[in-house]
PDB file of C-alpha atoms in Angstrom:
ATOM      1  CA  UNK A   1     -46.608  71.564 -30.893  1.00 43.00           C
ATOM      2  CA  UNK A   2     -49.989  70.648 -32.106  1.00 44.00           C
ATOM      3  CA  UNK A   3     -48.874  68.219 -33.921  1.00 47.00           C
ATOM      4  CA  UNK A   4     -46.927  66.643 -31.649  1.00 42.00           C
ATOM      5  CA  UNK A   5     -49.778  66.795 -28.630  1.00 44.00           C
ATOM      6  CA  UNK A   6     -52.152  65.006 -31.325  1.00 46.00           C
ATOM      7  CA  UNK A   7     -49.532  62.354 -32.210  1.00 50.00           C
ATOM      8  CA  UNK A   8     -48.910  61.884 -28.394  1.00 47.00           C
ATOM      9  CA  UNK A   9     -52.534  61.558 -27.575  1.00 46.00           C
ATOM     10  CA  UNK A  10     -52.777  58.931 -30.498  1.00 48.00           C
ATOM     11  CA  UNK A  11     -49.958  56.489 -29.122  1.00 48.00           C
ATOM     12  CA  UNK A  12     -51.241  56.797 -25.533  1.00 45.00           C
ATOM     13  CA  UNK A  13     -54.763  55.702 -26.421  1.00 46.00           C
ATOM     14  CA  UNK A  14     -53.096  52.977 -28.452  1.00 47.00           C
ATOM     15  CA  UNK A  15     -50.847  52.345 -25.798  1.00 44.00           C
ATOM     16  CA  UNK A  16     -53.938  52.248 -23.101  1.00 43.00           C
ATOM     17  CA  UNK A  17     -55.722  49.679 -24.562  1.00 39.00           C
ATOM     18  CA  UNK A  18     -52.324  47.183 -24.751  1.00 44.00           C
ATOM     19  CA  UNK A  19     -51.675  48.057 -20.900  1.00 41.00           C
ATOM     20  CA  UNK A  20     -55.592  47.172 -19.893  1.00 38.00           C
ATOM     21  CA  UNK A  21     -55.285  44.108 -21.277  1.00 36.00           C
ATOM     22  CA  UNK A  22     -52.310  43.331 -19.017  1.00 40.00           C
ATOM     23  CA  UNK A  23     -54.531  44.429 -15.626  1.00 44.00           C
ATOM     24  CA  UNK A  24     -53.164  48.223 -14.981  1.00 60.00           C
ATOM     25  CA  UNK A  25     -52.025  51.095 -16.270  1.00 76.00           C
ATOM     26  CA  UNK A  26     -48.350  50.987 -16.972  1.00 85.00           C
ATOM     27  CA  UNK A  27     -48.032  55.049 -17.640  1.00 91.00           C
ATOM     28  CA  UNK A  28     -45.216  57.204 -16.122  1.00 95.00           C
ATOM     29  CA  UNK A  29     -44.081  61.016 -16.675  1.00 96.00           C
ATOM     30  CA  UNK A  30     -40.811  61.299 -15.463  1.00 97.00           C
ATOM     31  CA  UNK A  31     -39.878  65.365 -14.820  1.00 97.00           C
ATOM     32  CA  UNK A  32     -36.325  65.440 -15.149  1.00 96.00           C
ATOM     33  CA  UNK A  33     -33.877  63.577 -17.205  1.00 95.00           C
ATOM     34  CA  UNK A  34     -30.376  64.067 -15.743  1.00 93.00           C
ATOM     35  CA  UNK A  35     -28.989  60.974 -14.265  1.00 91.00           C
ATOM     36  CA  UNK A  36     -31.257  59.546 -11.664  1.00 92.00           C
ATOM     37  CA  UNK A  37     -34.162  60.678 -14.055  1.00 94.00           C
ATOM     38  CA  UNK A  38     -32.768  59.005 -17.204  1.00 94.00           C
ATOM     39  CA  UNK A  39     -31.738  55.980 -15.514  1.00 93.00           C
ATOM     40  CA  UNK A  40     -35.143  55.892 -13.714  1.00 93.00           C
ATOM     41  CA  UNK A  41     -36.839  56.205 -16.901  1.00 94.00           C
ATOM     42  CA  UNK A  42     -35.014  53.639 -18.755  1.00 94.00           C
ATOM     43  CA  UNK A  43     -35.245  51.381 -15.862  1.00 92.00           C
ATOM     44  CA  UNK A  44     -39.100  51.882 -16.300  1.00 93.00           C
ATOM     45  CA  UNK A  45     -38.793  51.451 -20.570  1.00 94.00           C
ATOM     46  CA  UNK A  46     -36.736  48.021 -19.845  1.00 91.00           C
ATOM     47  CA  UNK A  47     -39.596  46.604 -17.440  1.00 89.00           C
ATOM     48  CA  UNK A  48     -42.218  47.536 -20.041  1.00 91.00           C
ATOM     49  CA  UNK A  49     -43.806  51.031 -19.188  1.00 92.00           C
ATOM     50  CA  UNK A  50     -44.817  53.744 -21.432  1.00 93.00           C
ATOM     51  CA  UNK A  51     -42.716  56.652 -20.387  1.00 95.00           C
ATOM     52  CA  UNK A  52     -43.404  60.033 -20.783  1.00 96.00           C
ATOM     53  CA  UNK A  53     -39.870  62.189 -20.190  1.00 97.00           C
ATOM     54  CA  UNK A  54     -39.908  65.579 -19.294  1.00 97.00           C
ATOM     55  CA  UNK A  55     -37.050  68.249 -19.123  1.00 96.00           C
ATOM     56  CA  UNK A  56     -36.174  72.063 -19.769  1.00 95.00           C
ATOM     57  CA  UNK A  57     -33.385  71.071 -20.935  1.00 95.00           C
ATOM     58  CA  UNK A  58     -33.677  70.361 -24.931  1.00 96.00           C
ATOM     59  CA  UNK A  59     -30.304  68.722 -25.335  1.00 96.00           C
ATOM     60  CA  UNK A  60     -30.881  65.780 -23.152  1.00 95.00           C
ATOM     61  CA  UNK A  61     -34.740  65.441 -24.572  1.00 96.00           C
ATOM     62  CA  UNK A  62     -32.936  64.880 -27.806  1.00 95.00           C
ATOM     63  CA  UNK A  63     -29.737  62.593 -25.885  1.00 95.00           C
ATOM     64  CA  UNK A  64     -32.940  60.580 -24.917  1.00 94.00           C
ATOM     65  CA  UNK A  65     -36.237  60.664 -27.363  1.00 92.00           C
ATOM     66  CA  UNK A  66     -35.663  57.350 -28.916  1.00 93.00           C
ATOM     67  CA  UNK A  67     -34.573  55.397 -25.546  1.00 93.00           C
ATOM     68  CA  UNK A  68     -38.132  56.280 -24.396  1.00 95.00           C
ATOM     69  CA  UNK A  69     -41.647  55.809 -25.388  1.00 93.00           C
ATOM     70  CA  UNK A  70     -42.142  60.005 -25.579  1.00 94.00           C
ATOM     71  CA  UNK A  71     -40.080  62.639 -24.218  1.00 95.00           C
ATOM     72  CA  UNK A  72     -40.270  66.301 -24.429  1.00 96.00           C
ATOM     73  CA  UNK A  73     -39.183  69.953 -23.856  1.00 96.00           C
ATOM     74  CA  UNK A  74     -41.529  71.503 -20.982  1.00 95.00           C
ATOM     75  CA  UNK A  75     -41.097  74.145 -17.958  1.00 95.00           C
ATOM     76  CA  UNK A  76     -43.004  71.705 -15.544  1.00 94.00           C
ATOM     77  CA  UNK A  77     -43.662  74.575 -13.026  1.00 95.00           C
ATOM     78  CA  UNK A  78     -46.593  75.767 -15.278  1.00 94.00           C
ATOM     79  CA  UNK A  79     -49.374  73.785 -14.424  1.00 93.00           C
ATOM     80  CA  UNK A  80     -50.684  74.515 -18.176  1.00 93.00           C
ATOM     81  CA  UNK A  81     -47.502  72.904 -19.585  1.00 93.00           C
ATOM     82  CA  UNK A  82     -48.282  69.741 -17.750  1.00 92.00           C
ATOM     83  CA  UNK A  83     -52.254  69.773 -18.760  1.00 92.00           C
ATOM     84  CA  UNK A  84     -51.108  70.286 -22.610  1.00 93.00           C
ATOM     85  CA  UNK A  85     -49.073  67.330 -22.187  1.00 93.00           C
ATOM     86  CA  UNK A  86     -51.708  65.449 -20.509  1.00 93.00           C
ATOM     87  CA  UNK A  87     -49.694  64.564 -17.498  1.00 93.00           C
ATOM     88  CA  UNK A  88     -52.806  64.793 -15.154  1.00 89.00           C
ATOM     89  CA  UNK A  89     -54.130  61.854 -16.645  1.00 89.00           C
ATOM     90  CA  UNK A  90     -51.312  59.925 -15.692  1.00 92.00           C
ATOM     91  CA  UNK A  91     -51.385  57.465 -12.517  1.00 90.00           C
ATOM     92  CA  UNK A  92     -48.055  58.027 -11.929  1.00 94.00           C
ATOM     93  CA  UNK A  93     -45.335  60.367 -12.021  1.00 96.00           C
ATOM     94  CA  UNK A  94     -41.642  61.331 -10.872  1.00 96.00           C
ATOM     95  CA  UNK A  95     -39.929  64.743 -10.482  1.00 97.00           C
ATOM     96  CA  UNK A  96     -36.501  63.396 -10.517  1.00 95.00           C
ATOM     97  CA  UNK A  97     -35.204  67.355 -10.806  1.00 93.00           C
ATOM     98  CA  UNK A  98     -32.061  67.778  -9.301  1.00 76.00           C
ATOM     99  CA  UNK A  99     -30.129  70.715  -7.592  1.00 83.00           C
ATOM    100  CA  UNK A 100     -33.191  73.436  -7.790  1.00 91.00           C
ATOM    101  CA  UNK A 101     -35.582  72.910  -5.006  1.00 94.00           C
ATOM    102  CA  UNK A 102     -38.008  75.637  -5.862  1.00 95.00           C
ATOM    103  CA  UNK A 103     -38.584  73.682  -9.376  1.00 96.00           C
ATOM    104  CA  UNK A 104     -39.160  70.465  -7.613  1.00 96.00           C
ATOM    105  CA  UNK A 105     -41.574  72.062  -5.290  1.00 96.00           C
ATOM    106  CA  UNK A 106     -43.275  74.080  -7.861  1.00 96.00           C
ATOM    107  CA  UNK A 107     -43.769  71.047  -9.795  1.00 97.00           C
ATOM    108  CA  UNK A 108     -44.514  68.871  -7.132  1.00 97.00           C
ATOM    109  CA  UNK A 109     -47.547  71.114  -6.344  1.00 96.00           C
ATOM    110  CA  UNK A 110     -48.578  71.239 -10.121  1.00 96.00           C
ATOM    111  CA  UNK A 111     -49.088  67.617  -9.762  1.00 96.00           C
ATOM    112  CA  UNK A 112     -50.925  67.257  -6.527  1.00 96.00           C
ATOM    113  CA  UNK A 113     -53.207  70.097  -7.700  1.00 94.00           C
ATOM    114  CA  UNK A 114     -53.602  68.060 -10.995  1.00 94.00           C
ATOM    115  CA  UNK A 115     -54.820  65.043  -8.648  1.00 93.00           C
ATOM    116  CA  UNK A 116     -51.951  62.508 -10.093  1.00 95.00           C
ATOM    117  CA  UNK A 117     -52.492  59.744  -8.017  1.00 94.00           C
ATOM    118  CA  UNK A 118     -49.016  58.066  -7.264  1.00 94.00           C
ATOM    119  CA  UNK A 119     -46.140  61.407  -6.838  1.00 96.00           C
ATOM    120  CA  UNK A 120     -42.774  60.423  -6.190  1.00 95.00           C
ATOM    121  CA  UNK A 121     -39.982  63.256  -5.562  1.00 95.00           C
ATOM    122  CA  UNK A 122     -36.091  63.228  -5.222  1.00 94.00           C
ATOM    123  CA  UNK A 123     -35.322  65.163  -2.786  1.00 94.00           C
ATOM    124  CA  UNK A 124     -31.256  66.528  -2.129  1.00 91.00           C
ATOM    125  CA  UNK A 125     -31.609  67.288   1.684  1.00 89.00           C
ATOM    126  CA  UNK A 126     -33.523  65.809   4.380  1.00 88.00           C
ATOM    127  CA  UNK A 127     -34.960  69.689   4.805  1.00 92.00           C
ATOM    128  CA  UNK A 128     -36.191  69.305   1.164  1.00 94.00           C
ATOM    129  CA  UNK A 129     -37.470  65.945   1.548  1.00 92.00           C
ATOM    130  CA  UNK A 130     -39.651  66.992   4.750  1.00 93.00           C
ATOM    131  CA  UNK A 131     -41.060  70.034   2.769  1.00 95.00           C
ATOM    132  CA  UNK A 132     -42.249  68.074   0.089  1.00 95.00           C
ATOM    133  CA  UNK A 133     -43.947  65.571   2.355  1.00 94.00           C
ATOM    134  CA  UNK A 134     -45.663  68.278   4.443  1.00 95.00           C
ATOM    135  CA  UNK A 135     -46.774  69.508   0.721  1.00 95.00           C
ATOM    136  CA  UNK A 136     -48.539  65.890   0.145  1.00 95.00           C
ATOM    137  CA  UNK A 137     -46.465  63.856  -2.155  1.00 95.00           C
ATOM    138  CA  UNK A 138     -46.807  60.633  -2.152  1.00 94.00           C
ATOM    139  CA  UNK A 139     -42.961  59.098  -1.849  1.00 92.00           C
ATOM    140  CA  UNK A 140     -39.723  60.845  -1.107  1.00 92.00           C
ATOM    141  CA  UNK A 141     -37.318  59.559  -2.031  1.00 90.00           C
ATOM    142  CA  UNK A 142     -33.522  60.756  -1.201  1.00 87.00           C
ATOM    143  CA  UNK A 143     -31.159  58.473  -3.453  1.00 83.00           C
ATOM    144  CA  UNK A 144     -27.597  60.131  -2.349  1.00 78.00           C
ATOM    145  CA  UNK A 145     -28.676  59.720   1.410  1.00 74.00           C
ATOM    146  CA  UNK A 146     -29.829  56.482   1.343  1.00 76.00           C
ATOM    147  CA  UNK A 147     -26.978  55.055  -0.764  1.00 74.00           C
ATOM    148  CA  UNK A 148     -24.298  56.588   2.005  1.00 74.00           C
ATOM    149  CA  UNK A 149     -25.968  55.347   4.536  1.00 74.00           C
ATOM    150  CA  UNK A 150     -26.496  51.504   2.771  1.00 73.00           C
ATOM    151  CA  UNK A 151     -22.676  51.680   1.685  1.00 76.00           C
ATOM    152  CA  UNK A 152     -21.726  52.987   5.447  1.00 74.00           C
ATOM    153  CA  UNK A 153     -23.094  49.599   6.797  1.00 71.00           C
ATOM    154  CA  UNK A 154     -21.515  47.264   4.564  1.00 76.00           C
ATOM    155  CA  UNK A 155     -18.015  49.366   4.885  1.00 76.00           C
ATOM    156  CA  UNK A 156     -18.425  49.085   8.494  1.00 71.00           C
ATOM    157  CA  UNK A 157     -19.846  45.429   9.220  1.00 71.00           C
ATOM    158  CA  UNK A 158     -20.007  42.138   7.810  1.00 79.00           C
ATOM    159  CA  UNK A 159     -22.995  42.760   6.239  1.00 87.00           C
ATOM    160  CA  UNK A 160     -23.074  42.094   3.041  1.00 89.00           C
ATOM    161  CA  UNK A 161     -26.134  44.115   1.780  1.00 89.00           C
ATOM    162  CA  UNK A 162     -28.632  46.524   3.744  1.00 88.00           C
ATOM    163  CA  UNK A 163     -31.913  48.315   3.328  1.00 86.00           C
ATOM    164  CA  UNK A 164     -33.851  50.058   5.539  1.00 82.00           C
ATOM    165  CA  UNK A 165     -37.660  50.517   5.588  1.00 80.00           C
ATOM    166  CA  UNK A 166     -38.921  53.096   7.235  1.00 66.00           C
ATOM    167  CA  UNK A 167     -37.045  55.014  10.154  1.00 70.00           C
ATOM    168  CA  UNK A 168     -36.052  51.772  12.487  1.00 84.00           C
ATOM    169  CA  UNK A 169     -36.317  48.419  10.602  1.00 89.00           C
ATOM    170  CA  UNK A 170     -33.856  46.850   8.031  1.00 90.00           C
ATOM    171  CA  UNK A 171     -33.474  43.687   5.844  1.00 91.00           C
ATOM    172  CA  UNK A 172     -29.756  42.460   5.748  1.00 92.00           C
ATOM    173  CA  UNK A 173     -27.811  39.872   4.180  1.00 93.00           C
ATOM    174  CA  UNK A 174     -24.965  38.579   5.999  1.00 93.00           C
ATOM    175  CA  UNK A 175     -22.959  35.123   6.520  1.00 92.00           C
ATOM    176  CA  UNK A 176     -24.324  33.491   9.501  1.00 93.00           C
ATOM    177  CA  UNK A 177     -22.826  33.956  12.614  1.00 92.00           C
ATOM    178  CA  UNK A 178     -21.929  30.982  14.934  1.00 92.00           C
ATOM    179  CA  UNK A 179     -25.455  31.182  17.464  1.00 91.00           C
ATOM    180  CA  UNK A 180     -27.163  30.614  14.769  1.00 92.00           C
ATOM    181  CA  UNK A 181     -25.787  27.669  13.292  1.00 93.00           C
ATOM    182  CA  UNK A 182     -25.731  23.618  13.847  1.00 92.00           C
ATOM    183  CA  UNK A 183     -29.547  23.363  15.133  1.00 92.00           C
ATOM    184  CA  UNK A 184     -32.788  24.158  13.908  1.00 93.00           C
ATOM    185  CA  UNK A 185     -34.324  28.038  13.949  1.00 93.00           C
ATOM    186  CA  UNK A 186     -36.455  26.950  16.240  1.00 90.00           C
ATOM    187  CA  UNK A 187     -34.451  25.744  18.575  1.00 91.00           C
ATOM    188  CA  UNK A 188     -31.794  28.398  18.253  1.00 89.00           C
ATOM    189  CA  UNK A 189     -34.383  30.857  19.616  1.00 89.00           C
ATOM    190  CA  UNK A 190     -32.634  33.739  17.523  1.00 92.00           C
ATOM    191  CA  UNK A 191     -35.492  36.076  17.617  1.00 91.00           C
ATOM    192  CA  UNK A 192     -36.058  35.654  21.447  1.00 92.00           C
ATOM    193  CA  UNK A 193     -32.650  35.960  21.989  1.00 92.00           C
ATOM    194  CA  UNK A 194     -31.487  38.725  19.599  1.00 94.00           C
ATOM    195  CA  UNK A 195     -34.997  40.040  18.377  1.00 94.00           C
ATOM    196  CA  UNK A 196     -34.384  39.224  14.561  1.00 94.00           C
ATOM    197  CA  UNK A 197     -36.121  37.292  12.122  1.00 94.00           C
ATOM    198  CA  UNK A 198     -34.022  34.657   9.775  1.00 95.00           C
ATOM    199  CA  UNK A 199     -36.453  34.515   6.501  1.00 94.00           C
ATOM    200  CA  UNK A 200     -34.297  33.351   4.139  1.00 95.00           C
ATOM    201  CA  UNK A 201     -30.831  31.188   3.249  1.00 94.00           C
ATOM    202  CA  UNK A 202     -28.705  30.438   1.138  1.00 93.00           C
ATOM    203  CA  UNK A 203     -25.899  27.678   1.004  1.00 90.00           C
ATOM    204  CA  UNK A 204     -22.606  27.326  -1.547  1.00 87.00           C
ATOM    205  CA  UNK A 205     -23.723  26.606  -5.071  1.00 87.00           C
ATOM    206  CA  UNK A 206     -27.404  26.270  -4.373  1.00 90.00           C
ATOM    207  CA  UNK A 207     -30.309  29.058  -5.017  1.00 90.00           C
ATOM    208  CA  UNK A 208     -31.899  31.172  -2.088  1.00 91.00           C
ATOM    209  CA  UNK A 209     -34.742  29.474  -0.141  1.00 92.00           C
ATOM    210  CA  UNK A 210     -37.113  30.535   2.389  1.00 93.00           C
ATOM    211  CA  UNK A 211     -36.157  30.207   6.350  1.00 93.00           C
ATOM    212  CA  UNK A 212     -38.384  27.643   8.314  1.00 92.00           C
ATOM    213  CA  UNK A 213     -38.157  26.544  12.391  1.00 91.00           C
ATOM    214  CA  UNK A 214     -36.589  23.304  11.424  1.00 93.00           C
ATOM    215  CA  UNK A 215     -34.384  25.016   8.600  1.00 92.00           C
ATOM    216  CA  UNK A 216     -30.237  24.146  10.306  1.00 93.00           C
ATOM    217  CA  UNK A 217     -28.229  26.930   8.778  1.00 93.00           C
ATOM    218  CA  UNK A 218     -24.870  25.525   8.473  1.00 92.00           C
ATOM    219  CA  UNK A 219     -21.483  27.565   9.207  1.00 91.00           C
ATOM    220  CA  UNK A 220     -20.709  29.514   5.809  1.00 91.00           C
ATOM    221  CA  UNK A 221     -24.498  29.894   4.741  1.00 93.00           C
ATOM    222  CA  UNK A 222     -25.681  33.507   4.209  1.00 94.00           C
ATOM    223  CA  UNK A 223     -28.647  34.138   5.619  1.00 94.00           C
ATOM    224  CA  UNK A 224     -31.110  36.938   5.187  1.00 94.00           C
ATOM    225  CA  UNK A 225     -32.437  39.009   8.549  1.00 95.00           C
ATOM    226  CA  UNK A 226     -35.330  41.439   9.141  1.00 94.00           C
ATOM    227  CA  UNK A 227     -35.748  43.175  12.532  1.00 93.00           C
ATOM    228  CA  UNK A 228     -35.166  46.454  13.786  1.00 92.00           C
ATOM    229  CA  UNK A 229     -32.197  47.851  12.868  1.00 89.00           C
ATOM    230  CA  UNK A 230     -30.118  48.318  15.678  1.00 90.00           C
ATOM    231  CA  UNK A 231     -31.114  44.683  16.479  1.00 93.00           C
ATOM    232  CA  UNK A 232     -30.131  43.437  12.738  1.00 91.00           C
ATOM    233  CA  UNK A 233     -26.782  45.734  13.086  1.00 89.00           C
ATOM    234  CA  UNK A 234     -25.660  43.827  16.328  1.00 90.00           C
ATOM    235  CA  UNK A 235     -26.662  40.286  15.096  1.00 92.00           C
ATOM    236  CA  UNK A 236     -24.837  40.768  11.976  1.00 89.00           C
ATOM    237  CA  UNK A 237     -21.304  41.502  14.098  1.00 88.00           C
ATOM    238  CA  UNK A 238     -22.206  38.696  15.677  1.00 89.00           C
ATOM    239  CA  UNK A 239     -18.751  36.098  14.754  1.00 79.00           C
TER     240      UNK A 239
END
C-alpha cells in the first residue's frame, strides 16, 4: 500500500504539471466502477483526464486498472481511505455507486467534508437524489430517469432528440413543421406565436448552422428548438 500511495503521488505530480500547462486541472476520482462508473471513467480517459477509479470491489479494479490512468481497491465510506488516496486534493469527483444508498451518502459526505470542490452523485430514485442535494453535492445526476423520460418523448412525438435542463425547459430536434417554413424566422413570428426559439438548422446533405431572423427553413429541414418544454412538446407535433 505504501508503495503504491508513493507511486500514485509520483504520477499525479507528474501528471499536474502536463495538465497546468493546458489551463486546468484535468483530475477525476470516480467512486464506483460498475457500468455507469466504468463507462464514465473511460469516457473521461478518452477526452484526456487523469482518472483516479475507485471500487470495493477488487475484481472490476483489476477488469479496469490498465483502461485508466489509476484505479484502486478502497471502502470510500471511510473518510481516511479517501485522504490516503489523496482524493481531497482532487477538483473533481463522482460517486457513480449503484444500488446501496447508504454508501453513496456516506461517501458523498466524506467528500463534502473533504472540501472537493466539483461532487457529482448518481442517484437511483428521485427520494435519493433529493437527499443528496439537501446534503450539498454539487450535481445529481439520475441516468435511468432521465434516459426514460428522453426515450418517452421521442417514442411518443416526432421529435427526434430531447433534453431537458432544469425542471421546465428543453432543447429538441425535430423536422420542421409547416408554420415554420417558406418565410424568414422573423417573419414567421414562431416565438410570439408558439413561445419557442429556432437556434439552429439543418438541411439534406449539408452540416448544422446557426438559426438567424432572415434564416427560411425549407419543408424537410430539421431544425433545433429551445423553450419551455411544454411549449417545445406542442411545437414539435406541430405537422
Amino acid at each position: 500500500m505504501a508503495s503504491y500511495l508513493h507511486s500514485l503521488r509520483h504520477r499525479r505530480r507528474k501528471r499536474r504539471s502536463e495538465t497546468a500547462g493546458r489551463g486546468g486541472d484535468q483530475r477525476v476520482a470516480v467512486i464506483g466502477l460498475g457500468r455507469f462508473g466504468s463507462s464514465l471513467a473511460s469516457e473521461l480517459m478518452r477526452r484526456g483526464w487523469d482518472v483516479l477509479g475507485l471500487d470495493t470491489d477488487a475484481r472490476l479494479v483489476q477488469k479496469y486498472s490498465d483502461a485508466l490512468t489509476h484505479a484502486a481497491v478502497a471502502d470510500c465510506t471511510d473518510g481516511e481511505a479517501l485522504r490516503q488516496l489523496g482524493v481531497n486534493e482532487f477538483t473533481s469527483a463522482v460517486v457513480a455507486i449503484g444500488t446501496d444508498i447508504e454508501a453513496s451518502i456516506l461517501v458523498s459526505t466524506n467528500l463534502l467534508e473533504a472540501d472537493v470542490p466539483n461532487i457529482w452523485a448518481k442517484a437511483i430514485s428521485r427520494q435519493h437524489g433529493q437527499i443528496l442535494e439537501r446534503l450539498g453535492v454539487h450535481h445529481v445526476v439520475l441516468p435511468e430517469h432521465e434516459m426514460g423520460e428522453r426515450v418517452a418523448h421521442l417514442v411518443t412525438g416526432r421529435m427526434l432528440d430531447f433534453i431537458q435542463f432544469d425542471d421546465d425547459y428543453a432543447l429538441v430536434k425535430t423536422v420542421a413543421p409547416t408554420v415554420a417554413t417558406g418565410v424568414p424566422l422573423g417573419q414567421s413570428q414562431v416565438r410570439s406565436r408558439f413561445g419557442v426559439t429556432v437556434v439552429g438548422i439543418k438541411r439534406s446533405g449539408e452540416d448544422f448552422t446557426y438559426a438567424t431572423a432572415e434564416t427560411v427553413v425549407q419543408r424537410g429541414d430539421v431544425i433545433i428548438v429551445t423553450g419551455r418544454t411544454h411549449a417545445v412538446e406542442a411545437f414539435a407535433e406541430l405537422s
